[in-house]
């Protein structure tokens, strides 16, 4: 019974089903695009934090070298 109803409605309303399938496809593509964008922004944020850490370490190293009179091995 359910199969007959489904097959009959599928033959009567093929355009609606195609539009629904297209909408589902667009939603999946949009979700994929948003997740990709989110991943890119996360990677960029991690890179920026890493750059700040490197810069801070470099400044600390220079201060140590200046405190020891330019002898960084001391």
GROMACS .gro file of C-alpha atoms in nm:
model
   74
    1UNK     CA    1   0.000   0.000   0.000
    2UNK     CA    2   0.270   0.242   0.102
    3UNK     CA    3   0.480   0.142  -0.198
    4UNK     CA    4   0.189   0.208  -0.434
    5UNK     CA    5   0.122   0.545  -0.275
    6UNK     CA    6   0.488   0.640  -0.300
    7UNK     CA    7   0.526   0.527  -0.662
    8UNK     CA    8   0.201   0.700  -0.763
    9UNK     CA    9   0.300   1.026  -0.595
   10UNK     CA   10   0.646   1.000  -0.748
   11UNK     CA   11   0.495   0.974  -1.095
   12UNK     CA   12   0.247   1.256  -1.028
   13UNK     CA   13   0.488   1.499  -0.863
   14UNK     CA   14   0.832   1.438  -1.017
   15UNK     CA   15   0.911   1.808  -1.032
   16UNK     CA   16   0.856   1.853  -0.659
   17UNK     CA   17   1.086   1.561  -0.581
   18UNK     CA   18   1.352   1.692  -0.815
   19UNK     CA   19   1.331   2.035  -0.652
   20UNK     CA   20   1.351   1.876  -0.309
   21UNK     CA   21   1.655   1.673  -0.414
   22UNK     CA   22   1.818   1.989  -0.552
   23UNK     CA   23   1.747   2.172  -0.226
   24UNK     CA   24   1.901   1.890  -0.023
   25UNK     CA   25   2.205   1.897  -0.252
   26UNK     CA   26   2.242   2.272  -0.206
   27UNK     CA   27   2.216   2.239   0.171
   28UNK     CA   28   2.486   1.971   0.174
   29UNK     CA   29   2.712   2.186  -0.046
   30UNK     CA   30   2.655   2.490   0.177
   31UNK     CA   31   2.737   2.291   0.489
   32UNK     CA   32   3.055   2.160   0.325
   33UNK     CA   33   3.154   2.515   0.225
   34UNK     CA   34   3.093   2.646   0.576
   35UNK     CA   35   3.295   2.366   0.734
   36UNK     CA   36   3.579   2.430   0.489
   37UNK     CA   37   3.569   2.803   0.568
   38UNK     CA   38   3.565   2.728   0.939
   39UNK     CA   39   3.866   2.500   0.902
   40UNK     CA   40   4.056   2.764   0.705
   41UNK     CA   41   3.981   3.031   0.965
   42UNK     CA   42   4.089   2.797   1.245
   43UNK     CA   43   4.418   2.724   1.067
   44UNK     CA   44   4.474   3.095   1.018
   45UNK     CA   45   4.406   3.165   1.386
   46UNK     CA   46   4.651   2.892   1.491
   47UNK     CA   47   4.913   3.031   1.253
   48UNK     CA   48   4.871   3.383   1.395
   49UNK     CA   49   4.907   3.257   1.753
   50UNK     CA   50   5.219   3.063   1.653
   51UNK     CA   51   5.366   3.376   1.493
   52UNK     CA   52   5.307   3.572   1.816
   53UNK     CA   53   5.474   3.296   2.019
   54UNK     CA   54   5.776   3.296   1.786
   55UNK     CA   55   5.799   3.676   1.804
   56UNK     CA   56   5.779   3.670   2.184
   57UNK     CA   57   6.051   3.402   2.206
   58UNK     CA   58   6.273   3.601   1.973
   59UNK     CA   59   6.231   3.912   2.191
   60UNK     CA   60   6.313   3.711   2.505
   61UNK     CA   61   6.623   3.566   2.338
   62UNK     CA   62   6.739   3.913   2.238
   63UNK     CA   63   6.685   4.040   2.595
   64UNK     CA   64   6.891   3.750   2.733
   65UNK     CA   65   7.168   3.825   2.485
   66UNK     CA   66   7.162   4.192   2.582
   67UNK     CA   67   7.168   4.107   2.956
   68UNK     CA   68   7.474   3.885   2.916
   69UNK     CA   69   7.667   4.148   2.725
   70UNK     CA   70   7.607   4.001   2.383
   71UNK     CA   71   7.734   3.655   2.478
   72UNK     CA   72   7.433   3.434   2.410
   73UNK     CA   73   7.619   3.119   2.509
   74UNK     CA   74   7.673   3.238   2.867
   0.00000   0.00000   0.00000
